[in-house]
Coordinates of C-alpha atoms in Angstrom, one line a residue:
X1 CA -4.3 -4.6 4.1
X2 CA -7.2 -3.2 3.8
X3 CA -10.1 -4.3 7.0
X4 CA -13.2 -3.5 7.6
X5 CA -15.7 -3.3 10.5
X6 CA -17.9 -6.7 11.0
X7 CA -21.0 -4.5 10.9
X8 CA -20.1 -4.1 7.0
X9 CA -20.9 -7.8 6.8
X10 CA -19.0 -11.2 8.0
X11 CA -17.2 -11.7 4.6
X12 CA -15.2 -10.2 2.4
X13 CA -17.9 -9.7 -0.5
X14 CA -20.2 -9.0 1.5
X15 CA -18.4 -6.2 3.3
X16 CA -17.5 -4.6 -0.4
X17 CA -20.8 -4.7 -1.3
X18 CA -21.4 -2.3 2.2
X19 CA -18.8 -0.7 1.3
X20 CA -19.6 0.0 -2.4
X21 CA -23.0 1.4 -1.3
X22 CA -22.8 3.3 1.7
X23 CA -20.4 6.3 2.7
X24 CA -17.5 5.2 5.4
X25 CA -15.5 6.8 7.4
X26 CA -11.0 6.1 7.2
X27 CA -8.9 7.8 10.2
X28 CA -6.3 9.0 8.0
X29 CA -3.0 11.1 8.6
X30 CA -2.9 13.5 5.1
X31 CA -4.4 13.1 1.9
X32 CA -1.2 13.7 0.0
X33 CA 0.6 11.2 2.6
X34 CA 0.7 7.2 2.8
X35 CA -3.2 7.4 2.8
X36 CA -3.0 8.4 -0.7
X37 CA -3.3 5.0 -2.7
X38 CA -5.7 3.9 -0.8
X39 CA -7.9 6.2 -1.5
X40 CA -7.3 6.2 -4.1
X41 CA -8.1 2.6 -5.1
X42 CA -10.8 3.2 -3.3
X43 CA -12.3 5.6 -5.0
X44 CA -11.7 4.2 -7.9
X45 CA -13.4 0.9 -6.3
X46 CA -16.1 3.0 -5.9
X47 CA -16.7 3.8 -2.0
X48 CA -17.9 6.7 -0.7
X49 CA -14.3 7.1 1.7
X50 CA -15.0 10.6 4.4
X51 CA -11.7 11.1 5.6
X52 CA -11.3 12.6 8.5
X53 CA -7.6 13.6 8.5
X54 CA -5.6 14.5 11.1
X55 CA -4.4 11.4 12.6
X56 CA -0.7 11.3 13.9
X57 CA 0.6 7.3 12.7
X58 CA -1.6 4.9 11.5
X59 CA -1.6 3.4 15.3
X60 CA -4.3 6.0 15.7
X61 CA -6.1 5.4 12.7
X62 CA -6.1 1.6 14.4
X63 CA -7.0 3.2 17.4
X64 CA -10.3 4.9 15.7
X65 CA -11.7 1.7 14.2
X66 CA -11.2 -0.6 17.2
X67 CA -13.8 2.6 19.2
X68 CA -15.6 1.8 16.1
X69 CA -15.3 5.7 15.1
X70 CA -13.9 4.7 11.6
X71 CA -15.5 1.5 9.4
X72 CA -12.8 1.0 7.5
X73 CA -8.7 1.0 8.0
X74 CA -5.0 0.0 6.3
X75 CA -1.9 -1.5 8.3
X76 CA 1.2 -2.5 7.0
X77 CA 1.4 -6.2 6.7
X78 CA 3.8 -5.6 10.2
X79 CA 1.5 -3.8 11.8
X80 CA -1.1 -5.9 10.0
X81 CA 0.4 -9.3 11.2
X82 CA 1.3 -7.6 15.3
X83 CA -2.2 -5.6 15.6
X84 CA -4.7 -6.3 13.1
X85 CA -4.8 -10.2 13.5
X86 CA -5.8 -10.3 17.1
X87 CA -8.4 -8.6 15.7
X88 CA -9.8 -10.4 13.1
X89 CA -9.6 -13.8 14.6
X90 CA -11.9 -12.2 17.2
X91 CA -14.5 -11.7 15.2
X92 CA -14.1 -7.2 15.5
X93 CA -12.2 -6.5 12.0
X94 CA -13.2 -8.1 8.3
X95 CA -10.1 -8.5 5.8
X96 CA -11.1 -7.1 2.7
X97 CA -8.0 -6.5 0.4
X98 CA -4.4 -6.1 0.3
X99 CA -2.5 -4.1 -2.6
X100 CA -0.3 -6.7 -3.1
X101 CA 3.3 -6.4 -4.1
X102 CA 5.8 -5.8 -6.7
X103 CA 7.1 -8.5 -8.6
X104 CA 11.1 -8.0 -10.1
X105 CA 8.9 -7.0 -13.3
X106 CA 6.9 -5.1 -11.9
X107 CA 3.6 -6.1 -11.6
X108 CA 1.4 -6.4 -8.9
X109 CA 1.0 -9.9 -7.2
X110 CA -0.9 -10.9 -3.6
X111 CA 1.2 -10.3 -1.0
X112 CA 3.3 -13.5 -0.1
X113 CA 1.7 -12.6 3.7
X114 CA -1.6 -12.7 2.6
X115 CA -2.2 -15.6 -0.2
X116 CA -6.0 -16.1 0.1
X117 CA -7.0 -12.1 -0.2
X118 CA -7.0 -10.5 -3.7
X119 CA -5.2 -7.7 -4.4
X120 CA -7.1 -4.4 -5.2
X121 CA -6.4 -5.2 -9.1
X122 CA -7.9 -8.3 -8.3
X123 CA -10.6 -6.9 -6.5
X124 CA -11.4 -3.7 -8.8
X125 CA -11.4 -6.5 -11.9
X126 CA -14.2 -9.1 -10.1
X127 CA -16.3 -5.6 -9.7
X128 CA -16.3 -4.0 -13.0
X129 CA -15.8 -6.5 -15.7
X130 CA -11.8 -5.3 -16.6
X131 CA -8.6 -4.7 -15.4
X132 CA -7.7 -1.1 -14.1
X133 CA -6.4 1.6 -16.5
X134 CA -6.0 5.0 -16.8
X135 CA -4.1 7.9 -15.3
X136 CA -6.3 7.6 -11.9
X137 CA -5.2 3.7 -11.6
X138 CA -1.4 4.9 -12.8
X139 CA -1.4 7.1 -9.6
X140 CA -2.5 4.6 -7.6
X141 CA 0.2 2.1 -9.2
X142 CA 2.7 4.8 -8.8
X143 CA 2.3 5.9 -5.0
X144 CA 2.1 2.4 -4.5
X145 CA 5.1 1.4 -5.2
X146 CA 6.8 4.9 -3.2
X147 CA 4.8 3.9 -0.3
X148 CA 4.4 0.5 0.3
X149 CA 6.5 -1.2 -1.8
X150 CA 9.6 1.3 -2.1
X151 CA 9.5 2.3 1.2
X152 CA 12.6 1.4 3.1
X153 CA 15.5 2.0 1.3
X154 CA 19.4 2.4 1.7
X155 CA 20.9 4.4 -1.0
X156 CA 24.3 6.0 -1.9
X157 CA 25.8 9.6 -3.0
X158 CA 25.0 9.5 -7.1
X159 CA 29.4 9.9 -7.6
X160 CA 29.3 6.9 -5.3
X161 CA 32.3 4.7 -7.8
X162 CA 30.4 1.9 -8.8
X163 CA 32.8 -0.9 -7.4
X164 CA 32.1 0.7 -3.7
X165 CA 27.9 0.7 -4.9
X166 CA 28.9 -3.5 -5.9
X167 CA 30.4 -4.0 -2.8
X168 CA 27.7 -2.7 -0.9
X169 CA 24.8 -5.0 -2.6
X170 CA 27.1 -8.2 -2.4
X171 CA 27.3 -7.3 1.7
X172 CA 23.5 -7.2 1.8
X173 CA 22.6 -10.3 -0.5
X174 CA 25.4 -12.0 2.3
X175 CA 23.4 -10.6 5.0
X176 CA 20.0 -11.1 3.9
X177 CA 20.7 -14.7 3.6
X178 CA 21.6 -15.8 6.4
X179 CA 19.4 -17.7 8.8
X180 CA 19.3 -15.1 11.6
X181 CA 18.4 -12.1 8.7
X182 CA 15.6 -14.3 7.4
X183 CA 14.3 -15.8 11.2
X184 CA 13.6 -11.9 12.6
X185 CA 12.2 -10.8 9.0
X186 CA 10.3 -13.5 8.9
X187 CA 9.2 -12.2 12.7
X188 CA 9.0 -8.7 12.3
X189 CA 8.1 -8.2 8.2
X190 CA 6.6 -11.6 7.5
X191 CA 7.6 -13.7 4.4
X192 CA 9.3 -10.8 2.4
X193 CA 12.2 -11.5 0.0
X194 CA 14.7 -7.9 0.3
X195 CA 14.9 -6.4 -3.1
X196 CA 18.7 -5.9 -4.4
X197 CA 20.7 -3.9 -7.2
X198 CA 19.3 -3.3 -10.3
X199 CA 16.0 -4.7 -9.8
X200 CA 15.2 -1.9 -7.1
X201 CA 16.9 0.6 -9.0
X202 CA 14.3 0.0 -12.2
X203 CA 11.5 -0.1 -9.6
X204 CA 12.7 3.1 -8.2
X205 CA 13.3 5.2 -10.8
X206 CA 9.4 3.8 -12.2
X207 CA 7.6 5.2 -9.4
X208 CA 9.6 8.4 -9.2
X209 CA 8.7 9.4 -12.6
X210 CA 5.0 10.4 -14.1
X211 CA 3.6 12.0 -17.0
X212 CA 2.1 14.9 -16.8
X213 CA -2.1 13.3 -17.9
X214 CA -1.6 11.4 -14.3
X215 CA 0.2 14.4 -12.8
X216 CA -3.4 16.6 -13.6
X217 CA -5.5 13.6 -12.7
X218 CA -4.1 13.2 -8.9
X219 CA -3.8 17.1 -9.0
X220 CA -8.0 17.7 -9.5
X221 CA -8.6 14.7 -8.0
X222 CA -7.0 16.4 -4.6
X223 CA -8.1 19.4 -4.9
X224 CA -12.5 18.1 -6.0
X225 CA -11.9 15.3 -3.3
X226 CA -9.5 16.5 0.0
X227 CA -9.4 20.3 -1.0
X228 CA -5.5 19.6 -1.0
X229 CA -3.3 22.0 -3.7
X230 CA 0.3 20.0 -5.2

């Protein structure tokens, strides 16, 4: 979830208008970490983001936002629900958009934890009159998937016998179907259904592959925008 200071505007549309018309600060850890897809998304929108690197966690970034040192911030869903929702309710933060969620076909859809808020893709289309595309968007999509949608995975070595892989997958399906898991997961993570088996395999293979045009764009963008080399 990306959110901004109420000084930018008291609605998402007004805040995004301001975001696209003036430089804004974002407290970040580093240009090639968890912030990468968010920085790409904001750049695609046309925002002039002055990223201040050196935070040791996204929690430190949020605290910089709360002190008024950053104009915008973002948090994962669980951190947003527990730490940012109170700021929104007290008028100290304005939600702008979510990065979204990968469906089984690999398409980005609205986050079920925030069904009334648009995704980055929706905001881009509304602002530019067309869907995002090209190497920059491909870089965003790849790193959104690897950094958020696929952030927590359980894996086994490649040479694990298939019958054992199947046993683990069956056990995972049984586990996530229990009432106890559903209750704890809802409270700690949000209204998400864990992805198991072939779907996650397809998502992972897509996220871990990048074509040369996208890689070249990313390397140039990182060096020009953030003085970082890969």
